[in-house]
mmCIF file of C-alpha atoms in Angstrom:
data_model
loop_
_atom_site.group_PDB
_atom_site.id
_atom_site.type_symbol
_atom_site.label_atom_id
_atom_site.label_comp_id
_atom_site.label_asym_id
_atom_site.label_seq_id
_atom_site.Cartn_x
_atom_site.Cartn_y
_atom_site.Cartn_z
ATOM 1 C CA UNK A 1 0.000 0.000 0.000
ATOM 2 C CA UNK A 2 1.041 3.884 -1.071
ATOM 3 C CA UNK A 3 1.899 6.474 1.727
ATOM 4 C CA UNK A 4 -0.876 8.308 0.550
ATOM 5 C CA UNK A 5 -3.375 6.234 0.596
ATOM 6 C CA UNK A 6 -2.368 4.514 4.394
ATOM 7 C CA UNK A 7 -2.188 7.818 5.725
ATOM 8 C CA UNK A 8 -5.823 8.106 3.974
ATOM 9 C CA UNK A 9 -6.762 5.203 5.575
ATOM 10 C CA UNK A 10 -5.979 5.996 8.485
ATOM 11 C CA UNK A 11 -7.607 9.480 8.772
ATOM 12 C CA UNK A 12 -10.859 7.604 7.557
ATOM 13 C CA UNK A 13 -10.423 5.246 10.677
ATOM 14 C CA UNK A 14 -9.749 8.326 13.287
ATOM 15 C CA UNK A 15 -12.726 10.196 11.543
ATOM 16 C CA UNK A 16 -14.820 6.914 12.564
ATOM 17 C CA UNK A 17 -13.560 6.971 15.512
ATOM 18 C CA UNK A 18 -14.355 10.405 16.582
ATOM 19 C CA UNK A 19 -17.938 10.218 15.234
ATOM 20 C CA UNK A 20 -18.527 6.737 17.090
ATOM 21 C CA UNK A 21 -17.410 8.343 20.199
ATOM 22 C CA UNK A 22 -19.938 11.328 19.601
ATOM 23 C CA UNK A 23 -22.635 9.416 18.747
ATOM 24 C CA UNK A 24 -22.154 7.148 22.462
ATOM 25 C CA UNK A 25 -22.012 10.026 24.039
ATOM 26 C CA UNK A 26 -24.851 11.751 22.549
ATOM 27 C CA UNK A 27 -26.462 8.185 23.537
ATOM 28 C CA UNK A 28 -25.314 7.215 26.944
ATOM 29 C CA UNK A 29 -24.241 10.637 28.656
ATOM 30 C CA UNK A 30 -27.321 12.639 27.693
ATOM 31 C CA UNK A 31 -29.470 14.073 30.996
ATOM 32 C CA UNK A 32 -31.514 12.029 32.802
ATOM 33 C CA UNK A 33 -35.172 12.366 33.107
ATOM 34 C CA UNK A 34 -36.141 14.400 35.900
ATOM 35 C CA UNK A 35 -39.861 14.536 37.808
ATOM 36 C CA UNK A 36 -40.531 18.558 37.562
ATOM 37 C CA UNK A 37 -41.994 18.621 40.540
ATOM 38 C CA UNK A 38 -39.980 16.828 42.989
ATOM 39 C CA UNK A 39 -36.623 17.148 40.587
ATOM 40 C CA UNK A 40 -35.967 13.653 41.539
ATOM 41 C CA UNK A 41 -35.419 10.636 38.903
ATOM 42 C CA UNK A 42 -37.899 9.406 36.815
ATOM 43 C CA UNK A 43 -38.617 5.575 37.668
ATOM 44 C CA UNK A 44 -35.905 5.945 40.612
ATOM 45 C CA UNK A 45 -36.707 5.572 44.128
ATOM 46 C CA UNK A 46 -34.056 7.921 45.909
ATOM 47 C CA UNK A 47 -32.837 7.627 49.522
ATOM 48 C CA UNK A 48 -34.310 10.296 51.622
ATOM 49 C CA UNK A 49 -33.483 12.088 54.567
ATOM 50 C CA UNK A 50 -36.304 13.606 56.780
ATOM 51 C CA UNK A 51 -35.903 17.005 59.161
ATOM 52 C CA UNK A 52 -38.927 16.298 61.651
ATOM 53 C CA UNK A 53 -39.710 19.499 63.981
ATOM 54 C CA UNK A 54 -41.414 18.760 67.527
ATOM 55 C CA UNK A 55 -43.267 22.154 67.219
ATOM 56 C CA UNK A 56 -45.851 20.983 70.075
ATOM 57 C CA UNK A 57 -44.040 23.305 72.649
ATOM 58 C CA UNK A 58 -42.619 26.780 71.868
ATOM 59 C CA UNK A 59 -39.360 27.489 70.678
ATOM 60 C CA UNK A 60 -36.936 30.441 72.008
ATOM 61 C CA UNK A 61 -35.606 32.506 69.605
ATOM 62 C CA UNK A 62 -31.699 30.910 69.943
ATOM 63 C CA UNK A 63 -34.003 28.031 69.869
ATOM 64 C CA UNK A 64 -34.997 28.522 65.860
ATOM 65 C CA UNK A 65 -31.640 29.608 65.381
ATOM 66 C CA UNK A 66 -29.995 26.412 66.034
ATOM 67 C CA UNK A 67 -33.016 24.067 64.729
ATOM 68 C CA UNK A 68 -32.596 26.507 60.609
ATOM 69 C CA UNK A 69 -28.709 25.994 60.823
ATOM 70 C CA UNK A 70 -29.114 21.933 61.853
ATOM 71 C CA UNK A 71 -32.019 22.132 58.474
ATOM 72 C CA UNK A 72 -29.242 23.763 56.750
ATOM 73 C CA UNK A 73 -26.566 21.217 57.698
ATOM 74 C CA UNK A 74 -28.471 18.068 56.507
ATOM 75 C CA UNK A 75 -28.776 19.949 53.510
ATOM 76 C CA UNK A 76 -25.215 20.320 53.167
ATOM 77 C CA UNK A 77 -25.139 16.257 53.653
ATOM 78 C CA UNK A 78 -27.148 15.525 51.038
ATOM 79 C CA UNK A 79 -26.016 13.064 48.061
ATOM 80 C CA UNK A 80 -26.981 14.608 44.381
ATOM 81 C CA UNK A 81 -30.173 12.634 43.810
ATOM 82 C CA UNK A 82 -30.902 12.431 47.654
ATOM 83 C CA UNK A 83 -34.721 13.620 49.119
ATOM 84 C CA UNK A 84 -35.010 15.901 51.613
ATOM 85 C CA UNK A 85 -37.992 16.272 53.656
ATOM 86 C CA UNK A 86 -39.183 18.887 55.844
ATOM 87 C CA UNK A 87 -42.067 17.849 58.752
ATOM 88 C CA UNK A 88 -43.402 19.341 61.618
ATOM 89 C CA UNK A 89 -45.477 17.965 64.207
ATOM 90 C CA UNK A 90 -47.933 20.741 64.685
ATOM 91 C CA UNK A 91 -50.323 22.431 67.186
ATOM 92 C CA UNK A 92 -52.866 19.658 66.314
ATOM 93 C CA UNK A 93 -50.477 16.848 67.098
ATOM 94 C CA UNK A 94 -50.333 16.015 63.446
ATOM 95 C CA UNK A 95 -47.545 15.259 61.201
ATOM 96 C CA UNK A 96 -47.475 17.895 58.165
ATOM 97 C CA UNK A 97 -45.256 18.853 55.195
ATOM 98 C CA UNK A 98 -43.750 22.569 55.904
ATOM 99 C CA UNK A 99 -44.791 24.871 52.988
ATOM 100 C CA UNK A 100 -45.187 20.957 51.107
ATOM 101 C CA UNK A 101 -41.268 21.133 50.477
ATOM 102 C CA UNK A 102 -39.758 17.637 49.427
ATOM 103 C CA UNK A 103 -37.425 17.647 47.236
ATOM 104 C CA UNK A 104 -34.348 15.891 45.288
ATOM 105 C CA UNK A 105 -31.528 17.251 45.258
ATOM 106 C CA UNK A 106 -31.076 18.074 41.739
ATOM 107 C CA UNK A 107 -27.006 19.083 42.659
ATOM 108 C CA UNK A 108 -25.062 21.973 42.676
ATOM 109 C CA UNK A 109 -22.194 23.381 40.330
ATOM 110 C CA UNK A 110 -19.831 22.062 42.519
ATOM 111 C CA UNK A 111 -20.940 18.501 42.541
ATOM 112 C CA UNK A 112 -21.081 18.083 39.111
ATOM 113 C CA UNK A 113 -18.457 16.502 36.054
ATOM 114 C CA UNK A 114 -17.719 20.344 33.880
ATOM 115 C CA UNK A 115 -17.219 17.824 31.047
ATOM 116 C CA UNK A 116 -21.000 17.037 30.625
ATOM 117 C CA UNK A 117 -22.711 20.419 32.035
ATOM 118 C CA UNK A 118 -22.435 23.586 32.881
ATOM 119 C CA UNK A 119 -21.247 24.632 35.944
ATOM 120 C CA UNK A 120 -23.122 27.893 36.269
ATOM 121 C CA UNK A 121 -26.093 27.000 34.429
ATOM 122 C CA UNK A 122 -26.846 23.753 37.345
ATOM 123 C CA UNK A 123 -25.701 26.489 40.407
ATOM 124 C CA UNK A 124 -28.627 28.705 39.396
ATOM 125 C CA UNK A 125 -31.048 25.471 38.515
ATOM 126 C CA UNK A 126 -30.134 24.216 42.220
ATOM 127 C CA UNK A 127 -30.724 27.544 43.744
ATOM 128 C CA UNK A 128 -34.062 28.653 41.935
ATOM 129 C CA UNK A 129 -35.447 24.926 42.065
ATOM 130 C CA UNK A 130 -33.866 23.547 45.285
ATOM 131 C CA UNK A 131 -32.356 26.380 47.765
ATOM 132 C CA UNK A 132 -35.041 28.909 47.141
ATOM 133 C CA UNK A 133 -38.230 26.954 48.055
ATOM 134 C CA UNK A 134 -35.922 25.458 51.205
ATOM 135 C CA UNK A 135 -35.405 29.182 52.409
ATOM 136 C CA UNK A 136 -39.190 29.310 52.323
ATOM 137 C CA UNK A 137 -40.171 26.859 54.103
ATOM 138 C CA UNK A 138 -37.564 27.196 56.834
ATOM 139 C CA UNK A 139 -38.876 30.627 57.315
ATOM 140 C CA UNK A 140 -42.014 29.032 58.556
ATOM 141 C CA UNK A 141 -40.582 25.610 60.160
ATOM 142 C CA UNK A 142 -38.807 27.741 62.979
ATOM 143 C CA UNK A 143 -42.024 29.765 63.720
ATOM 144 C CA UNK A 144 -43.459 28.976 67.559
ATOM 145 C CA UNK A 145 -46.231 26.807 68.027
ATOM 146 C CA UNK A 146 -47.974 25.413 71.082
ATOM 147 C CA UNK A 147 -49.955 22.234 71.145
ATOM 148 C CA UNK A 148 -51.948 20.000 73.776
ATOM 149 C CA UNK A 149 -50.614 16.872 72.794
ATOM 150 C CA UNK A 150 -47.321 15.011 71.800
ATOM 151 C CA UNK A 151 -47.902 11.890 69.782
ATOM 152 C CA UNK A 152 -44.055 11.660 69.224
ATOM 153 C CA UNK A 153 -43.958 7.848 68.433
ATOM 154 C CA UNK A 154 -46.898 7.413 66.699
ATOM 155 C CA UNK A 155 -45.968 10.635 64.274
ATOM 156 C CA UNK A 156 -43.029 8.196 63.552
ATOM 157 C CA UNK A 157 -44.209 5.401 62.539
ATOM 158 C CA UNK A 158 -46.884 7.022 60.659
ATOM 159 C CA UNK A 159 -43.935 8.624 58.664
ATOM 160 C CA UNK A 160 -42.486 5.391 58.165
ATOM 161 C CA UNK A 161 -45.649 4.540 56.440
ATOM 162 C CA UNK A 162 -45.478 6.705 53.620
ATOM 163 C CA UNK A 163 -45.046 5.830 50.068
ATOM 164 C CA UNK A 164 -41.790 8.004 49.798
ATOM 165 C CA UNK A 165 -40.573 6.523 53.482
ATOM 166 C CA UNK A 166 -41.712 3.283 53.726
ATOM 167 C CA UNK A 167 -39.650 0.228 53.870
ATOM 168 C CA UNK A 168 -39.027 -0.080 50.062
ATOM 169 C CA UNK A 169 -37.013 3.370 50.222
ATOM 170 C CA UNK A 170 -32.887 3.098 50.645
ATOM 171 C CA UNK A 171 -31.354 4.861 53.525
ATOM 172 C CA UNK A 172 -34.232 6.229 55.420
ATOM 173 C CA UNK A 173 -32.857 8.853 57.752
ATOM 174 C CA UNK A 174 -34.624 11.084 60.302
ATOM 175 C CA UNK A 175 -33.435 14.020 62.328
ATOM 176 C CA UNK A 176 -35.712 14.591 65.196
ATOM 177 C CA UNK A 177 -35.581 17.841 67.244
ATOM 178 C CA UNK A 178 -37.590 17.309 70.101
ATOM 179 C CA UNK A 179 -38.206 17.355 73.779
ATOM 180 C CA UNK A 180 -39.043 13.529 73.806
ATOM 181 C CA UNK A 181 -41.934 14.713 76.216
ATOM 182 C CA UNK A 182 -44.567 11.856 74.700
ATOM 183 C CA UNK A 183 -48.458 12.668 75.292
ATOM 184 C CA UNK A 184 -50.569 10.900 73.825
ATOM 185 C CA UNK A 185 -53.263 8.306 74.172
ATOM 186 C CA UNK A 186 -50.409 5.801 73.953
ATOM 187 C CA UNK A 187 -48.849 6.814 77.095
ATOM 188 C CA UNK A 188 -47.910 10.800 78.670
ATOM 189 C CA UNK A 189 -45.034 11.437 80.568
ATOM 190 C CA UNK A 190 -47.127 14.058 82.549
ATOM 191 C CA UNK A 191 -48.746 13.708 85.370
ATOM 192 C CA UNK A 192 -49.292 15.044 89.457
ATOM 193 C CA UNK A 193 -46.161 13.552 90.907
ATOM 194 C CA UNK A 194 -44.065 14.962 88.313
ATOM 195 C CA UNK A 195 -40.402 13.995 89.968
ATOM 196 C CA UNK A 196 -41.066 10.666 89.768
ATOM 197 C CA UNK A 197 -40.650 10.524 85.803
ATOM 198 C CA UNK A 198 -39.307 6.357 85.765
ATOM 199 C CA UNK A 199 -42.464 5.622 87.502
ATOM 200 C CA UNK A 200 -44.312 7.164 84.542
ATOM 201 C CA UNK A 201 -41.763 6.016 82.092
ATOM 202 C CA UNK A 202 -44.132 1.891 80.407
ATOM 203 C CA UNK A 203 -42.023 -1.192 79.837
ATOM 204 C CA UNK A 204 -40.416 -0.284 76.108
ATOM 205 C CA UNK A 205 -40.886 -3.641 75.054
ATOM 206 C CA UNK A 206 -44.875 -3.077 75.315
ATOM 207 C CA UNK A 207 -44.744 0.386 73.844
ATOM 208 C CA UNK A 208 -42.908 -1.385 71.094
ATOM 209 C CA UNK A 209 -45.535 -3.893 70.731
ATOM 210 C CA UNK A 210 -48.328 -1.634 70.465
ATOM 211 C CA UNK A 211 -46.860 0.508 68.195
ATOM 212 C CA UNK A 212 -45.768 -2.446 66.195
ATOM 213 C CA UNK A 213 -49.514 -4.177 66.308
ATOM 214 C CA UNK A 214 -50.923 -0.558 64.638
ATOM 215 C CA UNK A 215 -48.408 0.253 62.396
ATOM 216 C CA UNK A 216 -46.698 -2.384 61.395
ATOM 217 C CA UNK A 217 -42.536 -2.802 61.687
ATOM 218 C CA UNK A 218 -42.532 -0.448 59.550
ATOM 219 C CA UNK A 219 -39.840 1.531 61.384
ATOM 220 C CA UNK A 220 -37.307 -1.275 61.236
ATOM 221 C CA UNK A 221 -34.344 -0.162 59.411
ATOM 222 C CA UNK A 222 -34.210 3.583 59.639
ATOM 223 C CA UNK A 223 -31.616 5.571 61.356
ATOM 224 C CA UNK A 224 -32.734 8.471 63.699
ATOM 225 C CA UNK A 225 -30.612 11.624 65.038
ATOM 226 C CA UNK A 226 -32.483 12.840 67.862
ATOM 227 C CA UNK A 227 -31.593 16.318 69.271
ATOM 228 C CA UNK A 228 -32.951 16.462 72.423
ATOM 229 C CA UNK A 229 -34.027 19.670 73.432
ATOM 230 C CA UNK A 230 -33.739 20.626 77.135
ATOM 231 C CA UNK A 231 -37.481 21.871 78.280
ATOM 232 C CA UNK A 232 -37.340 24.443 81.345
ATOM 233 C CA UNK A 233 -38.222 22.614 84.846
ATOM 234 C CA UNK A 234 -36.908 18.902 83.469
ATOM 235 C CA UNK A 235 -33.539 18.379 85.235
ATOM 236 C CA UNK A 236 -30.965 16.785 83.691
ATOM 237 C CA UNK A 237 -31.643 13.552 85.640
ATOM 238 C CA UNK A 238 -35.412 13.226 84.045
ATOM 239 C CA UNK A 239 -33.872 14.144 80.338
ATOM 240 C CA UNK A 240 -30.817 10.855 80.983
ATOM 241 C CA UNK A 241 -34.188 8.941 82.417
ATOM 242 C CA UNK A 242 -36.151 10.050 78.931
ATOM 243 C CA UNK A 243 -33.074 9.315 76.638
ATOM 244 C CA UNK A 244 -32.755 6.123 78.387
ATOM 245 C CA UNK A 245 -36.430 4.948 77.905
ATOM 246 C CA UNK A 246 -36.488 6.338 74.001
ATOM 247 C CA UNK A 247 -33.182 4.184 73.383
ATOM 248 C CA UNK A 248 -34.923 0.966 74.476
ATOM 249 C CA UNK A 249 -38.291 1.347 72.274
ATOM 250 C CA UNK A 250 -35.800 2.346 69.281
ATOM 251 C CA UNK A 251 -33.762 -0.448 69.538
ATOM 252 C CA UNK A 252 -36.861 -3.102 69.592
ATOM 253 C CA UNK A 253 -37.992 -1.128 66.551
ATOM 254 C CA UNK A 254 -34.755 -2.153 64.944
ATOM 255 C CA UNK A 255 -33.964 1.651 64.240
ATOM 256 C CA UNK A 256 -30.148 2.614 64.450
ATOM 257 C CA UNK A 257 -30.220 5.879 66.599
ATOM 258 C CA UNK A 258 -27.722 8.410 67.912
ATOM 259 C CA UNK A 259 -28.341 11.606 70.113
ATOM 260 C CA UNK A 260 -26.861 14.903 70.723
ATOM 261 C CA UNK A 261 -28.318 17.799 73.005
ATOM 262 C CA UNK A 262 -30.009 20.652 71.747
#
């Protein structure tokens, strides 16, 4: 074979080449579908992680402080893809979406490969889609509330119930900010002789049960952070006594748990 036509050969085969690799790309590295409205995968069933609000007891203003910069810290956790939840448990003892935000993570320009897209253009998708709305709803989340009952557990497990946080979801995460102060038909840790908080305190194993014979063990499997906020005339004694009693009923509802104060 000529110079000539080798060398033209061999062009034709780089040419190919090129084109093939376009083409695959075009193919395989296009954008994924994404649902509009939650900006999660289409078809995909994300992990999600769950900011739950004990709002049945009023908040000082430090108070709303801390509980918008821990929201804005699991945030900052967040996987690209990941849900992120925001509930309160309101003045009704009811478990509610604040300002109905649940959302994917959709990423930010940070987190993303500058080969594919474009840095800039994802920053201001993530902020008008994502950070935005979150701002929103936060303004509202840290707002004080009072309520007349605390159905703490059963909020829980009622969570754990839902399509986007049931059992069939990866990596179920919740962080909890909350008193722990349970009041509810199931059991109240009020009453006259208020010192004597063990002696108020049921056997976790039935509390377990019960919860278990309404719901379901549907809990089983998710991982709780629990910031446990320190309520004025509940000495430090009755909030190790509390901690103590919620760590037994956790860990017969197979939930992996750790706790911090608040």
């Amino acid at each position: 074979m000529r110079g000539k036509d080798f060398v033209g050969l061999f062009n034709m085969v780089v040419v190919a080449g090129v084109l093939g690799a376009i083409s695959y790309a075009a193919l395989v590295l296009q954008p994924e579908e994404y649902d509009p409205e939650t900006l999660c995968l289409v078809g995909a069933v994300p992990s999600h992680r769950v900011l739950v609000i004990d709002k049945t007891d009023l908040y000082s203003p430090e108070q709303a402080g801390r509980i918008e910069a821990l929201a804005l810290q699991a945030r900052d956790r967040l996987d690209v893809g990941e849900r992120f939840s925001l509930f309160e448990l309101d003045e009704r003892g009811e478990l509610t979406h604040t300002n109905s935000f649940s959302l994917c993570n959709p990423g930010r320009g940070e987190q993303i490969n500058p080969l594919y897209r474009n840095p800039n253009r994802v920053e201001a998708r993530y902020q008008a889609l994502f950070e935005r709305p979150l701002q929103r709803a936060l303004a509202d989340l840290v707002r004080p509330k009072d309520a007349p009952q605390s159905p703490i557990l059963e909020a829980l497990a009622r969570l754990a119930q839902e399509e986007t946080f049931n059992s069939s979801v990866p990596r179920r995460q919740i962080v909890l900010v909350s008193d722990m102060l349970q009041n509810s038909s199931l059991y109240s840790v009020y009453g006259q002789a208020r010192q004597d908080l063990s002696g108020r305190l049921p056997d976790p194993e039935t509390i377990a049960r019960q919860i278990e014979n309404e719901y379901g063990d549907v809990l089983r499997g998710t991982e709780i952070e629990v910031s446990l906020v320190a309520r004025e005339g509940w000495s430090a004694q009755q909030r190790a006594e509390l901690q103590a009693h919620w760590q037994a009923v956790f860990a017969r509802l197979g939930m992996r748990q750790s706790w911090q104060e608040f």
